[in-house]
Amino acid sequence: MKVRRLGVLTGGGDAPGLNAVIRAVVKSCLFSHRVTPVGIYDGFSGLVEGKAKELELDDIWGILPRGGTILGTTNRHNPFRYPFRRPDGVEEIVDASQAVVRNFEKLGLDALVVIGGDGSLAIAERMHRELGLPVVGVPKTIDNDISATEVTFGFATAMEAAADALDRLHTTAEAHHRVMLLEVMGRDAGWIALHAGLAGGADVILIPEIPFRFEPVIAKFRARERRGRPFSLVVVAEGAAPQGGSQVFQAEDKVTGWKRLGGISYLVAQEIAERSGYEVRVTVLGHIQRGGSPVPVDRILATRFGVEATRLAVEGQFGTMVALQCGEIVSVPLSEAVGHLKRVPVNSQLVKAARAIGIVFGDEDPEMVEASEG
Ligand SMILES: Nc1ncnc2c1ncn2[C@@H]1O[C@H](COP(=O)(O)OP(=O)(O)O)[C@@H](O)[C@H]1O
Ligand SMILES: O=P(O)(O)OC[C@H]1O[C@](O)(COP(=O)(O)O)[C@@H](O)[C@@H]1O
Ligand SMILES: [Mg+2]
């Protein structure tokens, strides 16, 4: 069947580069395939509620450097578990997947490009498998936690924001002889923390993949102080947790059960201050990591993903996702990409390189750390 109308939606948390994908989908539809692109608003909720618009070149002029997404997004709405407000005002969870099928037909869509993270792509995979919808996925997330692709767009921009924050914290930490904590995003993966920590010269990096203890962390501060550096920089991934302890959540959506991580660095700060007497300050970087203009590598990756996803859709290769492997854009089965999260391998070269230059992850022998700075 020839694809004449191609839907595109953005789901999950936004990531810098989403607009670059949308632009690439629209441009390649119009310039290369003579297909009509249709934008679906606010992620899957646009499909459930039928909120959509045909996209033209006028809609996408100038969006390449813009953060956010012109289509809107949500990280709450799963059509298979959809929050529905009854006339009496009570919210309940319903299966709205048949509404998706009806609107798909109503909008005359022949295929759909879903730009999303692990959550949205899992929904897309289910829509393909259970509802038979012709779907192609594009991986997005600042967290870089999607399997089957070496990197996602948005990650480089987030890393740059976090590294810049560390540079700024460095000077004030040094001036005041303080321990500065920077909490970064990433959910259950420590990619942003590890990369930003390396780029920004952190002394300690706490990631979810390596449960930490306070003793080696404080030993690092003391060792630095002895060498005339009475200040230290700590990057804390929002999903990090102490050995035997648990992750910290900021909020839980009562209806959908969705939980938002955040706040672990305040507990870490309190514990460090009490145990060591150091003056500690906390910065939670938050959505600054997700906002703003994508850096050039994210714009390029996003453009390549958009072009390739459109080609796959036009060729009828559904149930697939575009991915970056060895510098090339390839297609992989969606099911392969959504099976498990891509987390930092604890014995990776990157972790070893960090350890080799004295960065502490919190699982070291404190005596070795104390002795390490000479
Ligand atoms: N494994 C999963 N299977 C199905 N739905 C999921 C899964 N994980 C998350 N979701 C749902 O997908 C939506 C978006 O997920 P989220 O993780 O916030 O965004 P992203 O697409 O960026 O990963 C939310 O409605 C969430 O409830
Ligand atoms: O925007 P919210 O709802 O505060 O969500 C915050 C979460 O979204 C992210 O920024 C991005 O995650 P996703 O790419 O999976 O949507 C996480 O790093 C963070 O935990
Ligand atoms: Mg996700």
Short mmCIF file of C-alpha atoms and ligand atoms in Angstrom, two decimals:
data_model
loop_
_atom_site.label_atom_id
_atom_site.label_comp_id
_atom_site.label_asym_id
_atom_site.label_seq_id
_atom_site.Cartn_x
_atom_site.Cartn_y
_atom_site.Cartn_z
CA MET A 1 0.00 0.00 0.00
CA LYS A 2 1.35 3.43 -0.91
CA VAL A 3 1.82 5.81 2.00
CA ARG A 4 0.06 9.11 1.19
CA ARG A 5 -0.41 10.61 4.64
CA LEU A 6 2.23 10.25 7.34
CA GLY A 7 1.46 11.19 10.95
CA VAL A 8 4.16 12.40 13.31
CA LEU A 9 3.99 12.88 17.08
CA THR A 10 6.36 13.67 19.93
CA GLY A 11 5.93 11.80 23.24
CA GLY A 12 7.53 11.77 26.68
CA GLY A 13 9.72 14.52 28.12
CA ASP A 14 10.94 16.98 25.51
CA ALA A 15 14.52 16.85 24.28
CA PRO A 16 16.42 19.51 22.33
CA GLY A 17 16.29 18.38 18.69
CA LEU A 18 12.63 17.31 18.56
CA ASN A 19 11.83 20.18 16.23
CA ALA A 20 14.76 19.23 14.01
CA VAL A 21 13.22 15.73 13.60
CA ILE A 22 9.77 17.17 12.84
CA ARG A 23 11.33 19.52 10.27
CA ALA A 24 13.23 16.65 8.65
CA VAL A 25 10.10 14.48 8.49
CA VAL A 26 8.05 17.30 6.95
CA LYS A 27 10.75 18.34 4.48
CA SER A 28 11.54 14.82 3.33
CA CYS A 29 7.81 14.02 3.00
CA LEU A 30 7.34 17.05 0.77
CA PHE A 31 10.65 17.19 -1.11
CA SER A 32 11.49 13.51 -1.52
CA HIS A 33 8.33 11.41 -1.24
CA ARG A 34 5.31 13.55 -2.16
CA VAL A 35 3.60 12.45 1.05
CA THR A 36 1.36 14.69 3.19
CA PRO A 37 2.75 15.08 6.73
CA VAL A 38 0.21 15.30 9.54
CA GLY A 39 1.26 16.60 12.96
CA ILE A 40 -0.46 15.03 16.00
CA TYR A 41 -0.61 17.30 19.04
CA ASP A 42 0.49 16.49 22.60
CA GLY A 43 1.82 13.00 22.09
CA PHE A 44 -0.55 10.05 22.19
CA SER A 45 -3.30 12.15 23.72
CA GLY A 46 -3.61 13.84 20.31
CA LEU A 47 -4.37 10.45 18.80
CA VAL A 48 -6.88 9.57 21.51
CA GLU A 49 -8.64 12.92 21.17
CA GLY A 50 -8.09 13.48 17.44
CA LYS A 51 -6.02 16.69 17.73
CA ALA A 52 -4.03 16.99 14.51
CA LYS A 53 -3.15 19.27 11.60
CA GLU A 54 -1.62 18.80 8.15
CA LEU A 55 1.85 20.29 8.23
CA GLU A 56 3.24 22.59 5.55
CA LEU A 57 6.60 24.23 5.04
CA ASP A 58 5.23 27.38 6.69
CA ASP A 59 4.76 25.39 9.90
CA ILE A 60 8.39 24.36 10.14
CA TRP A 61 10.34 27.38 8.91
CA GLY A 62 12.83 28.48 11.55
CA ILE A 63 12.34 25.62 14.00
CA LEU A 64 15.72 23.89 13.53
CA PRO A 65 17.46 25.77 16.39
CA ARG A 66 14.39 25.86 18.65
CA GLY A 67 14.10 23.71 21.76
CA GLY A 68 10.80 22.12 22.82
CA THR A 69 8.44 20.72 20.21
CA ILE A 70 5.98 22.62 18.01
CA LEU A 71 3.62 19.64 18.39
CA GLY A 72 3.59 19.62 22.20
CA THR A 73 4.20 16.52 24.29
CA THR A 74 3.26 14.77 27.50
CA ASN A 75 4.91 12.18 29.66
CA ARG A 76 1.65 11.05 31.27
CA HIS A 77 -0.69 9.79 28.58
CA ASN A 78 -0.57 6.14 27.64
CA PRO A 79 -3.58 5.18 25.41
CA PHE A 80 -3.67 1.73 27.02
CA ARG A 81 -3.98 3.28 30.48
CA TYR A 82 -5.58 6.63 29.79
CA PRO A 83 -6.66 9.04 32.54
CA PHE A 84 -10.30 9.86 31.81
CA ARG A 85 -12.34 12.47 33.70
CA ARG A 86 -15.90 11.24 34.24
CA PRO A 87 -18.81 13.73 34.16
CA ASP A 88 -18.86 13.63 37.99
CA GLY A 89 -15.27 14.90 37.99
CA VAL A 90 -13.62 11.69 39.16
CA GLU A 91 -10.58 10.57 37.16
CA GLU A 92 -10.25 6.92 36.23
CA ILE A 93 -7.92 4.88 34.05
CA VAL A 94 -9.45 3.48 30.86
CA ASP A 95 -8.18 1.61 27.80
CA ALA A 96 -8.45 4.23 25.04
CA SER A 97 -6.62 2.25 22.38
CA GLN A 98 -9.71 1.81 20.18
CA ALA A 99 -10.07 5.60 20.06
CA VAL A 100 -6.53 5.66 18.63
CA VAL A 101 -7.52 3.19 15.91
CA ARG A 102 -10.66 5.22 15.06
CA ASN A 103 -8.76 8.52 14.88
CA PHE A 104 -6.01 6.93 12.83
CA GLU A 105 -8.64 6.09 10.22
CA LYS A 106 -10.48 9.40 10.57
CA LEU A 107 -7.27 11.33 9.94
CA GLY A 108 -6.57 9.11 6.91
CA LEU A 109 -3.13 8.14 8.19
CA ASP A 110 -1.21 5.41 6.37
CA ALA A 111 1.71 5.41 8.81
CA LEU A 112 2.93 7.13 11.96
CA VAL A 113 6.35 8.29 13.14
CA VAL A 114 6.56 8.25 16.95
CA ILE A 115 9.41 10.33 18.35
CA GLY A 116 9.77 9.25 21.96
CA GLY A 117 11.78 7.74 24.78
CA ASP A 118 11.61 4.28 26.30
CA GLY A 119 8.07 4.86 27.55
CA SER A 120 6.58 6.26 24.34
CA LEU A 121 8.40 3.72 22.19
CA ALA A 122 7.06 0.88 24.38
CA ILE A 123 3.57 2.25 23.68
CA ALA A 124 4.37 2.51 19.95
CA GLU A 125 5.60 -1.09 19.93
CA ARG A 126 2.39 -2.26 21.60
CA MET A 127 0.28 -0.24 19.16
CA HIS A 128 2.06 -2.02 16.31
CA ARG A 129 1.90 -5.50 17.86
CA GLU A 130 -1.61 -5.44 19.35
CA LEU A 131 -3.49 -2.93 17.21
CA GLY A 132 -1.64 -3.59 13.95
CA LEU A 133 -0.85 0.11 13.47
CA PRO A 134 1.93 0.98 10.98
CA VAL A 135 4.47 2.66 13.24
CA VAL A 136 8.12 3.73 12.94
CA GLY A 137 10.01 4.95 16.04
CA VAL A 138 12.61 7.68 16.51
CA PRO A 139 14.53 7.51 19.82
CA LYS A 140 14.70 10.75 21.79
CA THR A 141 15.74 11.53 25.32
CA ILE A 142 18.29 13.63 27.14
CA ASP A 143 18.83 10.56 29.36
CA ASN A 144 20.48 8.52 26.54
CA ASP A 145 18.98 5.37 28.07
CA ILE A 146 17.49 3.74 24.96
CA SER A 147 18.93 0.40 23.88
CA ALA A 148 20.00 -0.32 20.31
CA THR A 149 21.18 3.23 19.60
CA GLU A 150 24.58 4.48 20.64
CA VAL A 151 23.20 7.89 21.41
CA THR A 152 19.97 9.89 21.35
CA PHE A 153 19.64 13.51 20.33
CA GLY A 154 19.21 15.91 23.24
CA PHE A 155 21.86 14.14 25.27
CA ALA A 156 24.75 16.30 24.01
CA THR A 157 22.80 19.49 24.73
CA ALA A 158 21.92 18.33 28.25
CA MET A 159 25.52 17.34 28.87
CA GLU A 160 26.71 20.75 27.77
CA ALA A 161 24.28 22.49 30.14
CA ALA A 162 25.43 20.29 33.03
CA ALA A 163 29.12 20.75 32.24
CA ASP A 164 28.62 24.51 32.04
CA ALA A 165 26.89 24.44 35.44
CA LEU A 166 29.88 22.59 36.87
CA ASP A 167 32.29 25.17 35.47
CA ARG A 168 30.27 27.88 37.18
CA LEU A 169 30.04 26.00 40.48
CA HIS A 170 33.77 25.38 40.41
CA THR A 171 34.74 29.01 40.85
CA THR A 172 32.34 29.70 43.70
CA ALA A 173 33.23 26.37 45.40
CA GLU A 174 36.89 27.30 45.29
CA ALA A 175 36.28 30.83 46.56
CA HIS A 176 34.29 29.63 49.59
CA HIS A 177 36.08 26.32 50.30
CA ARG A 178 32.81 24.48 49.91
CA VAL A 179 31.55 21.14 48.71
CA MET A 180 29.17 21.78 45.81
CA LEU A 181 26.62 19.19 44.72
CA LEU A 182 25.07 19.32 41.26
CA GLU A 183 22.03 17.08 40.76
CA VAL A 184 21.39 16.16 37.15
CA MET A 185 18.62 14.22 35.39
CA GLY A 186 18.82 10.81 33.75
CA ARG A 187 16.27 8.64 35.58
CA ASP A 188 17.76 5.18 36.17
CA ALA A 189 20.81 5.82 34.01
CA GLY A 190 23.92 7.81 34.92
CA TRP A 191 24.92 8.93 31.42
CA ILE A 192 24.42 12.67 31.93
CA ALA A 193 26.15 12.59 35.33
CA LEU A 194 29.12 10.59 34.07
CA HIS A 195 29.70 12.63 30.92
CA ALA A 196 29.10 16.01 32.54
CA GLY A 197 31.26 15.00 35.50
CA LEU A 198 34.13 14.11 33.20
CA ALA A 199 33.72 17.24 31.10
CA GLY A 200 33.37 19.51 34.12
CA GLY A 201 36.16 18.09 36.26
CA ALA A 202 34.02 16.62 39.06
CA ASP A 203 35.78 14.97 42.01
CA VAL A 204 32.90 12.61 42.80
CA ILE A 205 30.21 11.20 40.49
CA LEU A 206 27.27 9.30 41.98
CA ILE A 207 25.26 7.27 39.48
CA PRO A 208 22.37 4.80 39.83
CA GLU A 209 24.48 1.96 38.44
CA ILE A 210 26.97 2.19 41.34
CA PRO A 211 25.33 2.33 44.80
CA PHE A 212 27.53 4.56 46.95
CA ARG A 213 28.80 4.87 50.52
CA PHE A 214 29.61 8.18 52.19
CA GLU A 215 33.01 7.15 53.57
CA PRO A 216 34.96 7.12 50.26
CA VAL A 217 33.22 10.33 49.20
CA ILE A 218 34.28 12.17 52.35
CA ALA A 219 37.75 10.59 52.13
CA LYS A 220 38.10 12.23 48.71
CA PHE A 221 37.27 15.66 50.13
CA ARG A 222 39.81 15.20 52.91
CA ALA A 223 42.50 13.98 50.54
CA ARG A 224 41.96 17.03 48.34
CA GLU A 225 42.05 19.34 51.34
CA ARG A 226 45.36 17.88 52.44
CA ARG A 227 46.74 18.72 49.01
CA GLY A 228 45.63 22.32 49.39
CA ARG A 229 42.26 21.98 47.62
CA PRO A 230 39.68 22.49 50.39
CA PHE A 231 36.73 22.41 47.98
CA SER A 232 35.13 19.66 45.90
CA LEU A 233 32.58 19.17 43.14
CA VAL A 234 30.09 16.29 43.25
CA VAL A 235 27.72 15.34 40.43
CA VAL A 236 24.71 13.41 41.68
CA ALA A 237 22.46 11.63 39.20
CA GLU A 238 18.82 12.00 40.27
CA GLY A 239 18.47 8.19 40.29
CA ALA A 240 21.53 7.51 42.47
CA ALA A 241 21.06 5.74 45.80
CA PRO A 242 23.28 4.79 48.74
CA GLN A 243 24.20 1.16 49.30
CA GLY A 244 21.25 -0.45 51.06
CA GLY A 245 19.15 2.70 50.54
CA SER A 246 16.59 3.69 47.97
CA GLN A 247 16.02 6.30 45.28
CA VAL A 248 14.32 9.59 46.17
CA PHE A 249 11.13 10.68 44.41
CA GLN A 250 9.76 14.19 44.26
CA ALA A 251 6.24 13.34 43.25
CA GLU A 252 3.88 10.57 42.29
CA ASP A 253 0.85 10.97 40.02
CA LYS A 254 -1.99 9.38 42.00
CA VAL A 255 -4.01 8.41 38.91
CA THR A 256 -1.34 7.00 36.59
CA GLY A 257 1.17 5.91 39.26
CA TRP A 258 3.90 7.83 37.39
CA LYS A 259 6.80 8.78 39.70
CA ARG A 260 9.21 11.68 39.29
CA LEU A 261 12.73 11.32 40.62
CA GLY A 262 14.58 14.15 42.34
CA GLY A 263 15.93 15.42 45.64
CA ILE A 264 18.57 12.80 46.48
CA SER A 265 21.28 15.49 46.53
CA TYR A 266 19.66 17.21 49.54
CA LEU A 267 19.92 14.00 51.54
CA VAL A 268 23.50 13.47 50.38
CA ALA A 269 24.36 17.07 51.33
CA GLN A 270 22.88 16.73 54.80
CA GLU A 271 24.68 13.48 55.45
CA ILE A 272 28.02 14.85 54.23
CA ALA A 273 27.67 18.02 56.30
CA GLU A 274 26.79 16.07 59.45
CA ARG A 275 29.51 13.46 59.02
CA SER A 276 32.33 15.72 57.87
CA GLY A 277 31.65 19.28 58.96
CA TYR A 278 32.19 20.57 55.41
CA GLU A 279 30.02 23.42 54.25
CA VAL A 280 27.85 21.98 51.50
CA ARG A 281 25.58 23.59 48.90
CA VAL A 282 23.16 21.96 46.47
CA THR A 283 22.14 22.94 42.94
CA VAL A 284 19.41 20.93 41.25
CA LEU A 285 19.84 21.71 37.57
CA GLY A 286 16.37 20.52 36.58
CA HIS A 287 14.74 21.45 33.32
CA ILE A 288 17.53 23.84 32.32
CA GLN A 289 19.08 20.64 30.94
CA ARG A 290 16.13 20.06 28.66
CA GLY A 291 15.38 23.59 27.51
CA GLY A 292 17.02 25.83 24.95
CA SER A 293 18.58 25.37 21.57
CA PRO A 294 20.04 21.98 20.56
CA VAL A 295 23.81 21.89 20.00
CA PRO A 296 24.86 21.18 16.37
CA VAL A 297 25.51 17.42 16.85
CA ASP A 298 21.96 17.02 18.20
CA ARG A 299 20.52 18.97 15.26
CA ILE A 300 22.39 16.77 12.80
CA LEU A 301 21.48 13.46 14.50
CA ALA A 302 17.85 14.56 14.78
CA THR A 303 17.76 15.49 11.09
CA ARG A 304 19.29 12.17 10.04
CA PHE A 305 16.81 10.26 12.24
CA GLY A 306 13.87 12.17 10.77
CA VAL A 307 14.93 11.58 7.17
CA GLU A 308 15.52 7.87 7.75
CA ALA A 309 12.30 7.32 9.72
CA THR A 310 10.33 8.90 6.88
CA ARG A 311 12.04 6.64 4.34
CA LEU A 312 11.28 3.53 6.45
CA ALA A 313 7.63 4.59 6.78
CA VAL A 314 7.27 5.26 3.06
CA GLU A 315 8.83 1.86 2.29
CA GLY A 316 6.40 0.16 4.67
CA GLN A 317 9.04 -1.05 7.14
CA PHE A 318 6.83 -0.81 10.21
CA GLY A 319 7.53 -1.92 13.78
CA THR A 320 11.05 -0.53 13.42
CA MET A 321 13.08 2.23 15.05
CA VAL A 322 15.94 4.26 13.62
CA ALA A 323 19.20 4.04 15.56
CA LEU A 324 22.80 5.22 15.39
CA GLN A 325 25.30 2.39 15.19
CA CYS A 326 28.98 2.88 14.24
CA GLY A 327 28.24 6.29 12.78
CA GLU A 328 25.47 4.99 10.47
CA ILE A 329 21.70 5.33 10.83
CA VAL A 330 20.24 1.82 10.82
CA SER A 331 16.82 0.36 11.53
CA VAL A 332 16.17 -2.08 14.38
CA PRO A 333 12.99 -3.84 15.50
CA LEU A 334 11.11 -1.65 18.00
CA SER A 335 10.85 -4.67 20.28
CA GLU A 336 14.66 -4.81 20.50
CA ALA A 337 14.86 -1.18 21.54
CA VAL A 338 12.21 -1.22 24.27
CA GLY A 339 13.05 -4.48 26.03
CA HIS A 340 15.51 -3.00 28.50
CA LEU A 341 17.12 0.30 29.47
CA LYS A 342 20.62 1.15 28.34
CA ARG A 343 22.51 1.89 31.55
CA VAL A 344 26.16 2.76 32.18
CA PRO A 345 28.23 -0.45 32.19
CA VAL A 346 30.12 -0.23 35.47
CA ASN A 347 33.28 -1.65 33.92
CA SER A 348 33.18 0.51 30.80
CA GLN A 349 36.25 2.37 29.52
CA LEU A 350 34.61 5.65 30.50
CA VAL A 351 34.15 4.62 34.14
CA LYS A 352 37.67 3.21 34.20
CA ALA A 353 39.08 6.42 32.73
CA ALA A 354 37.26 8.42 35.40
CA ARG A 355 38.62 6.17 38.16
CA ALA A 356 42.11 6.42 36.64
CA ILE A 357 42.12 10.18 37.18
CA GLY A 358 40.92 9.85 40.76
CA ILE A 359 37.19 10.44 40.33
CA VAL A 360 35.33 8.70 43.15
CA PHE A 361 32.07 6.81 42.55
CA GLY A 362 31.44 5.92 46.18
CA ASP A 363 32.21 2.19 46.05
CA GLU A 364 35.96 2.53 46.81
CA ASP A 365 37.95 1.65 49.90
CA PRO A 366 38.06 4.95 51.87
CA GLU A 367 41.64 4.34 53.04
CA MET A 368 42.83 3.95 49.47
CA VAL A 369 41.04 7.16 48.54
CA GLU A 370 42.61 9.07 51.48
CA ALA A 371 46.03 7.91 50.43
CA SER A 372 45.49 8.56 46.73
CA GLU A 373 46.28 12.27 46.45
CA GLY A 374 49.76 11.77 47.80
N1 LIG B 1 7.55 0.23 29.76
C1 LIG B 1 6.47 0.95 29.44
N2 LIG B 1 5.45 0.37 28.76
C2 LIG B 1 4.35 1.10 28.42
N3 LIG B 1 4.21 2.40 28.73
C3 LIG B 1 5.18 3.01 29.41
C4 LIG B 1 6.36 2.32 29.80
N4 LIG B 1 7.16 3.20 30.46
C5 LIG B 1 6.49 4.37 30.49
N5 LIG B 1 5.30 4.26 29.87
C6 LIG B 1 4.33 5.33 29.65
O1 LIG B 1 4.83 6.05 28.53
C7 LIG B 1 4.56 7.43 28.67
C8 LIG B 1 5.83 8.22 28.43
O2 LIG B 1 6.86 7.65 29.22
P1 LIG B 1 8.12 8.47 29.69
O3 LIG B 1 9.13 7.50 30.18
O4 LIG B 1 7.72 9.54 30.63
O5 LIG B 1 8.58 9.21 28.39
P2 LIG B 1 9.59 8.77 27.28
O6 LIG B 1 8.80 8.40 26.10
O7 LIG B 1 10.36 9.99 27.08
O8 LIG B 1 10.41 7.65 27.83
C9 LIG B 1 3.92 7.58 30.03
O9 LIG B 1 2.52 7.61 29.84
C10 LIG B 1 4.27 6.31 30.77
O10 LIG B 1 3.25 5.94 31.65
O1 LIG B 2 9.49 16.84 32.97
P1 LIG B 2 9.20 16.01 34.19
O2 LIG B 2 7.82 15.50 34.20
O3 LIG B 2 9.59 16.76 35.42
O4 LIG B 2 10.12 14.70 34.11
C1 LIG B 2 11.45 14.66 34.47
C2 LIG B 2 12.11 13.46 33.84
O5 LIG B 2 12.16 13.60 32.43
C3 LIG B 2 13.52 13.51 31.97
O6 LIG B 2 14.04 14.83 31.89
C4 LIG B 2 13.57 12.91 30.59
O7 LIG B 2 13.06 11.59 30.60
P2 LIG B 2 12.35 10.98 29.34
O8 LIG B 2 13.23 11.27 28.16
O9 LIG B 2 12.22 9.50 29.62
O10 LIG B 2 11.03 11.64 29.18
C5 LIG B 2 14.23 12.71 33.06
O11 LIG B 2 15.63 12.91 33.05
C6 LIG B 2 13.54 13.25 34.29
O12 LIG B 2 13.57 12.32 35.35
MG MG B 3 12.04 7.55 29.41
#
